[in-house]
Amino acid sequence: MKTWGILLLLLCLQAVTYAVIGESQTCPAENVGKCDDSDWEGEFFPGINKIKYEGPSSKNPLSFKWYNAEEEILGKKMKDWFRFSVAFWHTFRGTGADPFGAPTKYWPWEDGTNSLKMAKRRMRANFEFINKLGVDWWCFHDRDIAPDGETLEEANANLDEVVALAKELQMQSNKKVLWGTAQLFMHPRYMHGAATSSELGVYAYAAAQVKKALEVTHYLVGENYVFWGGREGYQSLLNTDMERELNHLARFFEAAVAYKKKIGFNGTLLIEPKPQEPTKHQYDWDAATTANFLRKYGLIGEFKLNIECNHATLSGHSCHHELETARINGLLGNIDANTGDPQVGWDTDQFLVDIQEATMIMLSVIRNGGIAPGGFNFDAKLRRESTDVEDLFIAHIIGMDTMARGLKNAATLIEDGTLAELVRKRYQSFDTEIGAQIEAGKADFDFLEKKAKEWGEPKVASAKQELAEMILQSAL
Ligand code: XUL
Ligand code: CO
């Protein structure tokens, strides 16, 4: 017993040491001299050229095999279907740390600090990355791109300084922000939530943070602004006034709409549903719950949804289901393109590499006529064990190639028309005079009972699911 106790103590000490080392990690030996106080000179990704389309037979990992930005599919260029975006937080703030282990990624340009100088250096790395990858958009949280401050004023000043550089780099390279957002979940003040916190002071602080994040997103020509309810939810209903918290959330959104209009920000406000994590129950559980919330509070015309595939599966739905729910409610605004792992029960934020899944996603996107001014944001991170700088490129390339294959397959299915015909036939009994009466709300129960008696037992046709699956596969 005693030996086990000592062993456990040693393991704990080791974990603490790792955590401390992880936080104060300085430059790796081979980069000494590059990571000092001066600004980074030269390239962040030396040896990596602009990623080109080389076609499916290419064996070059740093090339696109399927994503061909200028290629037209159903009358629109691939790049315009997708409007791909890089998520700053995963790509430039992801360290590989998890609850059991220290960071594994020490990018050569990092100096182990969260200083303003480091924030600016990272911003330069971001622009070199998106330029080389050939992506036109990026997404950020306020606190990813600039250090927090002791006071709101200090945090805002830090943000202003980094944003000024981002604006300059954007203008040089003709890039834009797909969406910005405020990080309302990391700081301990947000432990009970932000807009749904039991503390009025926290509600006000969150409002001030969103106000600033809206201004900054507007300044960076952002096309959308996202609200992901980081800790907007509850852990126990025993100590929670759910009705009051939801009312507060609605008031918060109303104030955001008013402020957006006040500053002339024409971007779309997006809510990103997620069922749980970090809270046991997040209020924006899924697309249907969020649509209901928006309708109840009269906000339906002011918001759209940002559907994240990994959030969809956590809520017990497929990504396709969430996209279709958003689409048929006129709410499909943006996609956080990622995936979970069927054997792992949390938000693993992996790059989506399943071609069938991508095809289903693109079926929804095409039926929606595209998702602009939204796009596809890679809310996805490298696995903890993927530690080479080039892995950042490879991950985005396979993510983009997979979606490109999905787009091509979905276009094939739509042009072929067999699947649509199968669906049309399934409902053909409604393509009749009485069907039209029902769909127009002109068939009451007395009338329907009369018909049921007249017709007798109805004939019920096969759903043809396996045939539908066969048709889908023929396009993959
Ligand atoms: C968290 C998540 C966030 C949002 C932005 O699960 O998806 O990164 O996309 O706050
Ligand atoms: Co997301």
Coordinates of C-alpha atoms and ligand atoms in Angstrom, one line a residue:
M1 CA 0.0 0.0 0.0
K2 CA 2.8 2.4 1.0
T3 CA 4.7 1.8 -2.2
W4 CA 1.6 2.5 -4.2
G5 CA 1.1 5.7 -2.3
I6 CA 4.6 6.9 -3.0
L7 CA 4.3 5.9 -6.7
L8 CA 1.1 7.9 -6.9
L9 CA 2.7 10.9 -5.3
L10 CA 5.6 10.7 -7.7
L11 CA 3.2 10.5 -10.7
C12 CA 1.3 13.5 -9.4
L13 CA 4.5 15.5 -8.9
Q14 CA 5.6 14.6 -12.4
A15 CA 2.2 15.7 -13.8
V16 CA 2.6 19.1 -12.0
T17 CA 6.1 19.5 -13.3
Y18 CA 5.0 18.8 -16.8
A19 CA 2.2 21.3 -16.5
V20 CA 4.6 24.0 -15.2
I21 CA 7.2 23.2 -17.9
G22 CA 4.4 23.1 -20.5
E23 CA 3.3 26.6 -19.6
S24 CA 6.8 28.2 -19.5
Q25 CA 8.2 26.2 -22.5
T26 CA 10.9 28.3 -24.2
C27 CA 12.4 27.9 -27.7
P28 CA 13.7 24.5 -28.6
A29 CA 17.5 24.4 -28.8
E30 CA 17.6 24.5 -32.6
N31 CA 15.7 27.8 -32.6
V32 CA 17.8 29.7 -30.1
G33 CA 18.3 33.2 -31.5
K34 CA 15.0 33.1 -33.4
C35 CA 12.8 33.3 -30.4
D36 CA 14.3 36.2 -28.5
D37 CA 12.7 39.6 -27.9
S38 CA 13.1 40.9 -31.5
D39 CA 10.4 40.5 -34.1
W40 CA 10.4 37.3 -36.1
E41 CA 12.4 37.8 -39.3
G42 CA 11.7 35.8 -42.5
E43 CA 9.4 32.9 -43.0
F44 CA 7.5 30.9 -40.4
F45 CA 7.1 28.0 -42.7
P46 CA 10.3 27.8 -44.7
G47 CA 10.4 25.1 -47.3
I48 CA 6.7 25.1 -47.7
N49 CA 5.5 26.8 -50.9
K50 CA 2.0 27.8 -51.8
I51 CA -0.1 24.7 -51.9
K52 CA -1.2 23.9 -55.4
Y53 CA -3.8 21.6 -57.0
E54 CA -2.0 18.6 -58.5
G55 CA -4.9 16.2 -59.1
P56 CA -5.8 12.9 -57.6
S57 CA -2.8 11.0 -58.8
S58 CA -0.3 13.3 -57.0
K59 CA 1.7 11.7 -54.2
N60 CA 2.9 15.1 -52.8
P61 CA 1.4 15.5 -49.3
L62 CA 1.7 19.3 -49.7
S63 CA -0.7 19.5 -52.6
F64 CA -4.4 19.4 -53.2
K65 CA -5.6 16.2 -54.9
W66 CA -9.3 17.3 -55.1
Y67 CA -9.7 20.9 -54.0
N68 CA -9.3 23.0 -57.1
A69 CA -10.3 26.5 -56.1
E70 CA -11.2 27.8 -59.6
E71 CA -13.0 24.7 -60.8
E72 CA -16.7 25.2 -61.4
I73 CA -19.2 22.9 -59.9
L74 CA -22.9 23.5 -60.6
G75 CA -22.1 27.0 -61.8
K76 CA -20.0 28.1 -58.9
K77 CA -16.3 28.0 -58.2
M78 CA -15.2 25.5 -55.5
K79 CA -13.7 28.3 -53.5
D80 CA -17.0 30.1 -53.5
W81 CA -19.0 27.0 -52.4
F82 CA -16.7 26.6 -49.4
R83 CA -15.2 30.0 -48.3
F84 CA -12.8 28.0 -46.2
S85 CA -11.5 29.5 -43.0
V86 CA -8.7 28.7 -40.6
A87 CA -9.5 28.7 -36.9
F88 CA -6.8 30.7 -35.2
W89 CA -7.4 29.0 -31.8
H90 CA -6.6 25.5 -32.9
T91 CA -3.9 26.3 -35.5
F92 CA -2.0 28.9 -33.5
R93 CA -3.0 28.4 -29.9
G94 CA -3.4 24.6 -29.8
T95 CA -0.6 23.0 -27.8
G96 CA -1.7 19.4 -27.7
A97 CA -2.2 19.6 -23.9
D98 CA -5.0 17.5 -22.6
P99 CA -6.2 16.7 -19.0
F100 CA -3.6 14.0 -18.7
G101 CA -0.6 15.5 -20.4
A102 CA 1.6 18.5 -21.1
P103 CA 1.8 20.3 -24.4
T104 CA 3.4 18.4 -27.2
K105 CA 3.6 21.1 -29.9
Y106 CA 6.3 23.7 -29.6
W107 CA 6.1 25.7 -32.8
P108 CA 9.4 27.3 -33.7
W109 CA 8.1 30.8 -33.5
E110 CA 6.6 30.4 -29.9
D111 CA 8.6 31.8 -27.0
G112 CA 6.5 30.3 -24.3
T113 CA 4.9 33.6 -23.3
N114 CA 1.5 35.1 -23.9
S115 CA 3.0 38.6 -24.5
L116 CA 1.8 41.2 -27.0
K117 CA 4.9 40.7 -28.9
M118 CA 4.2 37.0 -29.2
A119 CA 0.6 37.7 -30.2
K120 CA 1.8 39.8 -33.1
R121 CA 4.3 37.2 -34.2
R122 CA 1.6 34.6 -34.2
M123 CA -0.6 36.9 -36.2
R124 CA 2.1 37.1 -38.9
A125 CA 2.4 33.3 -38.8
N126 CA -1.4 33.1 -39.3
F127 CA -1.2 35.2 -42.5
E128 CA 1.7 33.3 -43.9
F129 CA -0.2 30.1 -43.2
I130 CA -3.5 31.2 -44.9
N131 CA -1.6 32.7 -47.8
K132 CA 0.3 29.5 -48.4
L133 CA -2.7 27.3 -47.9
G134 CA -4.7 29.5 -50.3
V135 CA -7.6 30.2 -47.9
D136 CA -9.2 33.6 -47.9
W137 CA -10.8 33.7 -44.4
W138 CA -9.8 33.2 -40.8
C139 CA -11.8 33.1 -37.5
F140 CA -10.8 34.1 -34.0
H141 CA -11.8 34.6 -30.3
D142 CA -10.8 37.9 -28.8
R143 CA -8.6 36.2 -26.3
D144 CA -6.9 33.9 -28.8
I145 CA -5.3 36.7 -30.7
A146 CA -4.4 39.1 -27.9
P147 CA -3.5 38.7 -24.2
D148 CA -6.2 39.4 -21.6
G149 CA -5.6 42.3 -19.2
E150 CA -5.9 43.1 -15.5
T151 CA -8.8 45.3 -16.4
L152 CA -11.2 45.5 -19.3
E153 CA -9.4 48.6 -20.5
E154 CA -6.1 46.8 -20.6
A155 CA -7.6 43.8 -22.4
N156 CA -9.2 46.1 -25.0
A157 CA -5.9 48.0 -25.5
N158 CA -4.1 44.7 -26.1
L159 CA -6.7 43.6 -28.6
D160 CA -6.6 47.0 -30.4
E161 CA -2.9 46.6 -30.9
V162 CA -3.0 43.1 -32.4
V163 CA -6.1 43.9 -34.4
A164 CA -4.3 46.9 -36.0
L165 CA -1.6 44.5 -37.2
A166 CA -4.2 42.0 -38.4
K167 CA -5.9 44.7 -40.4
E168 CA -2.7 45.7 -42.0
L169 CA -1.8 42.1 -42.9
Q170 CA -5.4 41.6 -44.2
M171 CA -5.1 44.5 -46.6
Q172 CA -1.7 43.4 -47.9
S173 CA -3.0 39.9 -48.6
N174 CA -6.7 40.6 -49.4
K175 CA -7.9 38.2 -46.7
K176 CA -11.0 38.6 -44.5
V177 CA -12.5 37.5 -41.2
L178 CA -15.2 34.9 -41.7
W179 CA -16.3 35.4 -38.1
G180 CA -15.1 36.7 -34.8
T181 CA -16.3 35.9 -31.3
A182 CA -15.7 36.6 -27.7
Q183 CA -14.1 34.0 -25.4
L184 CA -16.7 33.9 -22.6
F185 CA -15.7 30.6 -21.0
M186 CA -12.0 30.4 -20.1
H187 CA -11.8 33.1 -17.3
P188 CA -12.9 32.0 -13.8
R189 CA -15.4 34.9 -13.7
Y190 CA -17.4 32.9 -16.3
M191 CA -17.7 29.8 -14.2
H192 CA -21.5 30.1 -13.9
G193 CA -21.8 31.2 -17.5
A194 CA -21.7 34.7 -19.1
A195 CA -25.1 35.9 -20.2
T196 CA -26.7 33.2 -18.0
S197 CA -24.5 33.8 -15.0
S198 CA -26.2 34.2 -11.6
E199 CA -24.0 37.3 -11.1
L200 CA -25.1 40.6 -12.6
G201 CA -21.5 41.9 -12.7
V202 CA -20.5 38.9 -14.9
Y203 CA -23.5 39.6 -17.3
A204 CA -22.3 43.2 -17.6
Y205 CA -18.6 42.2 -18.1
A206 CA -19.7 39.7 -20.8
A207 CA -21.7 42.4 -22.5
A208 CA -18.7 44.7 -22.6
Q209 CA -16.5 41.9 -24.0
V210 CA -19.1 41.1 -26.8
K211 CA -19.4 44.8 -27.5
K212 CA -15.7 45.1 -28.1
A213 CA -15.5 41.8 -30.1
L214 CA -18.4 43.1 -32.4
E215 CA -16.5 46.3 -33.0
V216 CA -13.3 44.5 -33.7
T217 CA -15.0 42.0 -36.0
H218 CA -16.6 44.9 -37.9
Y219 CA -13.2 46.7 -38.2
L220 CA -11.7 43.5 -39.6
V221 CA -14.4 43.3 -42.3
G222 CA -15.9 40.2 -40.6
E223 CA -18.8 38.7 -42.5
N224 CA -20.3 37.0 -39.4
Y225 CA -20.2 37.0 -35.6
V226 CA -20.6 33.8 -33.6
F227 CA -22.1 33.1 -30.2
W228 CA -21.1 29.8 -28.9
G229 CA -22.6 29.4 -25.5
G230 CA -19.4 28.4 -23.8
R231 CA -20.8 27.9 -20.3
E232 CA -24.4 29.1 -21.0
G233 CA -26.1 26.1 -19.4
Y234 CA -26.3 24.4 -16.1
Q235 CA -24.7 21.7 -14.0
S236 CA -27.7 21.1 -11.7
L237 CA -31.4 22.2 -11.8
L238 CA -31.5 22.1 -8.0
N239 CA -29.6 25.4 -7.8
T240 CA -30.6 26.9 -11.2
D241 CA -33.5 29.1 -12.3
M242 CA -33.5 27.9 -15.9
E243 CA -36.4 30.2 -17.0
R244 CA -34.6 33.3 -15.6
E245 CA -31.3 32.3 -17.2
L246 CA -32.9 31.8 -20.6
N247 CA -34.7 35.2 -20.3
H248 CA -31.3 36.8 -19.6
L249 CA -29.7 35.0 -22.6
A250 CA -32.5 36.4 -24.8
R251 CA -32.0 40.0 -23.4
F252 CA -28.3 39.6 -24.1
F253 CA -28.9 38.6 -27.7
E254 CA -31.4 41.5 -28.1
A255 CA -28.7 43.9 -26.9
A256 CA -26.2 42.4 -29.3
V257 CA -28.6 42.9 -32.2
A258 CA -29.2 46.5 -31.2
Y259 CA -25.4 47.2 -30.9
K260 CA -24.7 45.5 -34.2
K261 CA -27.2 47.9 -35.8
K262 CA -25.9 50.9 -33.9
I263 CA -22.3 50.4 -35.3
G264 CA -23.5 49.5 -38.8
F265 CA -22.2 46.0 -38.7
N266 CA -24.0 44.1 -41.4
G267 CA -22.5 40.7 -40.8
T268 CA -24.7 37.7 -39.8
L269 CA -25.1 36.9 -36.1
L270 CA -24.7 33.1 -35.7
I271 CA -25.5 30.9 -32.8
E272 CA -23.5 27.7 -32.6
P273 CA -25.5 24.8 -30.9
K274 CA -23.8 22.3 -28.7
P275 CA -25.5 19.9 -26.3
Q276 CA -23.0 19.6 -23.4
E277 CA -19.4 20.2 -22.5
P278 CA -18.3 22.2 -20.6
T279 CA -21.7 22.3 -18.8
K280 CA -23.8 19.2 -18.4
H281 CA -26.6 20.8 -20.3
Q282 CA -25.9 23.7 -22.7
Y283 CA -28.9 25.8 -23.5
D284 CA -28.3 25.8 -27.3
W285 CA -28.5 22.0 -27.3
D286 CA -29.1 21.5 -31.0
A287 CA -30.5 23.3 -34.1
A288 CA -34.1 22.6 -33.2
T289 CA -33.7 23.8 -29.6
T290 CA -32.0 26.9 -30.7
A291 CA -34.6 27.6 -33.4
N292 CA -37.3 27.3 -30.8
F293 CA -35.5 29.7 -28.5
L294 CA -35.1 32.2 -31.2
R295 CA -38.8 32.0 -32.1
K296 CA -40.0 32.2 -28.5
Y297 CA -38.0 35.5 -28.0
G298 CA -38.8 37.0 -31.4
L299 CA -35.2 36.8 -32.5
I300 CA -35.7 34.4 -35.4
G301 CA -35.0 37.0 -38.2
E302 CA -31.9 38.3 -36.5
F303 CA -29.8 35.1 -36.2
K304 CA -28.7 32.1 -38.2
L305 CA -26.9 29.0 -37.0
N306 CA -23.3 27.8 -37.2
I307 CA -23.6 24.0 -37.3
E308 CA -20.6 22.1 -36.0
C309 CA -20.5 18.5 -37.0
N310 CA -18.9 17.3 -33.8
H311 CA -21.5 19.1 -31.8
A312 CA -24.2 17.5 -33.9
T313 CA -23.0 14.0 -33.1
L314 CA -22.7 14.9 -29.4
S315 CA -26.4 15.8 -29.5
G316 CA -27.2 12.4 -30.8
H317 CA -27.8 13.7 -34.4
S318 CA -25.8 13.3 -37.6
C319 CA -24.3 16.5 -39.0
H320 CA -26.6 16.1 -42.0
H321 CA -29.6 16.1 -39.7
E322 CA -28.5 19.4 -38.0
L323 CA -27.8 21.0 -41.4
E324 CA -31.2 20.0 -42.7
T325 CA -32.9 21.2 -39.6
A326 CA -31.2 24.5 -40.0
R327 CA -31.8 24.6 -43.7
I328 CA -35.6 24.0 -43.6
N329 CA -35.9 26.7 -40.9
G330 CA -34.0 29.2 -43.1
L331 CA -31.2 29.2 -40.5
L332 CA -28.2 27.6 -42.2
G333 CA -25.5 30.2 -41.8
N334 CA -22.1 28.6 -41.4
I335 CA -20.4 25.2 -40.8
D336 CA -17.7 24.5 -38.3
A337 CA -16.2 21.7 -40.4
N338 CA -14.9 19.0 -38.1
T339 CA -15.8 15.5 -36.8
G340 CA -15.8 13.5 -33.6
D341 CA -14.6 10.0 -33.1
P342 CA -17.4 7.3 -32.9
Q343 CA -15.5 5.6 -30.1
V344 CA -14.8 8.7 -28.1
G345 CA -17.6 10.5 -26.3
W346 CA -16.4 14.1 -26.3
D347 CA -15.7 17.0 -28.7
T348 CA -12.4 15.8 -30.3
D349 CA -12.5 18.5 -33.0
Q350 CA -10.9 16.3 -35.7
F351 CA -10.5 17.2 -39.3
L352 CA -13.3 15.6 -41.2
V353 CA -12.0 12.9 -43.6
D354 CA -15.1 10.8 -44.2
I355 CA -16.0 11.2 -47.9
Q356 CA -19.6 9.9 -47.4
E357 CA -20.2 12.3 -44.6
A358 CA -18.8 15.1 -46.7
T359 CA -21.1 14.2 -49.5
M360 CA -24.2 14.4 -47.2
I361 CA -23.0 17.7 -45.9
M362 CA -22.6 19.1 -49.4
L363 CA -26.1 17.8 -50.4
S364 CA -27.5 20.2 -47.8
V365 CA -25.2 23.0 -48.7
I366 CA -26.2 22.7 -52.4
R367 CA -29.8 22.5 -51.6
N368 CA -29.4 25.7 -49.6
G369 CA -27.8 27.4 -52.6
G370 CA -24.5 27.7 -50.7
I371 CA -24.0 29.3 -47.3
A372 CA -22.5 32.7 -48.1
P373 CA -21.9 35.0 -46.3
G374 CA -21.0 32.0 -44.1
G375 CA -18.4 29.5 -45.0
F376 CA -16.6 26.4 -43.7
N377 CA -14.4 27.1 -40.7
F378 CA -12.0 24.4 -39.7
D379 CA -12.8 24.2 -36.0
A380 CA -10.4 21.3 -36.0
K381 CA -7.1 20.5 -34.4
L382 CA -4.1 18.2 -35.0
R383 CA -4.1 15.1 -32.9
R384 CA -1.9 15.5 -29.8
E385 CA 0.6 13.1 -31.4
S386 CA 1.0 15.1 -34.6
T387 CA 3.8 17.5 -33.9
D388 CA 5.4 18.6 -37.1
V389 CA 4.8 22.1 -38.5
E390 CA 3.9 20.5 -41.9
D391 CA 1.1 18.5 -40.1
L392 CA -0.8 21.8 -39.9
F393 CA -0.8 22.0 -43.6
I394 CA -1.5 18.4 -44.2
A395 CA -4.5 18.4 -41.9
H396 CA -6.1 21.4 -43.6
I397 CA -5.3 19.9 -47.1
I398 CA -7.1 16.6 -46.3
G399 CA -9.9 18.6 -44.7
M400 CA -10.3 20.7 -47.9
D401 CA -9.8 17.7 -50.2
T402 CA -12.5 15.7 -48.4
M403 CA -15.0 18.5 -48.7
A404 CA -14.1 19.0 -52.3
R405 CA -14.8 15.3 -53.0
G406 CA -18.1 15.7 -51.1
L407 CA -19.0 18.6 -53.3
K408 CA -18.2 16.7 -56.5
N409 CA -20.1 13.6 -55.3
A410 CA -23.1 15.7 -54.2
A411 CA -23.2 17.5 -57.6
T412 CA -23.1 14.1 -59.4
L413 CA -26.0 12.9 -57.3
I414 CA -28.0 16.0 -58.0
E415 CA -27.2 16.1 -61.7
D416 CA -28.0 12.4 -62.0
G417 CA -31.4 13.0 -60.3
T418 CA -32.1 9.3 -59.4
L419 CA -32.0 9.9 -55.6
A420 CA -34.3 12.9 -55.9
E421 CA -36.6 10.9 -58.1
L422 CA -36.7 8.1 -55.4
V423 CA -37.7 10.7 -52.8
R424 CA -40.2 12.3 -55.1
K425 CA -41.9 8.9 -55.8
R426 CA -42.0 8.1 -52.1
Y427 CA -44.5 11.0 -51.6
Q428 CA -46.3 10.8 -54.9
S429 CA -49.6 9.9 -53.2
F430 CA -49.6 13.5 -52.0
D431 CA -49.2 14.8 -55.6
T432 CA -52.9 14.5 -56.0
E433 CA -55.9 16.8 -55.5
I434 CA -56.6 15.5 -52.0
G435 CA -52.8 15.6 -51.2
A436 CA -52.8 19.3 -52.3
Q437 CA -55.8 19.9 -50.1
I438 CA -54.1 18.4 -47.1
E439 CA -50.9 20.4 -47.7
A440 CA -52.9 23.6 -48.0
G441 CA -54.5 22.9 -44.7
K442 CA -57.9 22.4 -46.3
A443 CA -58.7 18.8 -45.2
D444 CA -60.4 18.5 -41.8
F445 CA -60.8 15.3 -39.9
D446 CA -64.5 14.7 -41.0
F447 CA -63.4 14.9 -44.6
L448 CA -60.4 12.6 -44.0
E449 CA -62.5 10.1 -42.1
K450 CA -64.9 9.9 -45.0
K451 CA -62.0 9.2 -47.4
A452 CA -60.5 6.6 -45.2
K453 CA -63.8 4.7 -45.1
E454 CA -64.2 5.1 -48.8
W455 CA -60.6 3.9 -49.7
G456 CA -60.4 1.1 -47.1
E457 CA -57.0 -0.3 -46.0
P458 CA -54.2 1.8 -47.6
K459 CA -51.5 0.2 -49.7
V460 CA -48.1 1.1 -48.2
A461 CA -45.0 1.1 -50.5
S462 CA -41.4 0.2 -49.7
A463 CA -39.1 3.0 -48.4
K464 CA -36.3 1.7 -50.6
Q465 CA -33.6 2.7 -48.1
E466 CA -31.0 0.2 -49.4
L467 CA -31.6 1.4 -52.9
A468 CA -31.0 5.0 -51.8
E469 CA -27.8 3.8 -50.1
M470 CA -26.8 2.1 -53.4
I471 CA -27.4 5.3 -55.3
L472 CA -25.4 7.3 -52.8
Q473 CA -22.5 4.9 -53.1
S474 CA -22.5 5.0 -56.8
A475 CA -21.5 8.7 -56.6
L476 CA -18.6 8.2 -54.1
Ligands
XUL1 C1 -16.3 24.8 -28.9 C2 -16.4 25.4 -30.2 C3 -15.9 26.8 -30.2 C4 -16.7 27.7 -31.1 C5 -16.3 29.2 -31.0 O1 -16.8 23.5 -28.9 O2 -16.8 24.9 -31.2 O3 -14.6 26.8 -30.7 O4 -16.7 27.4 -32.4 O5 -16.3 29.7 -29.7
CO2 CO -17.1 25.4 -33.2

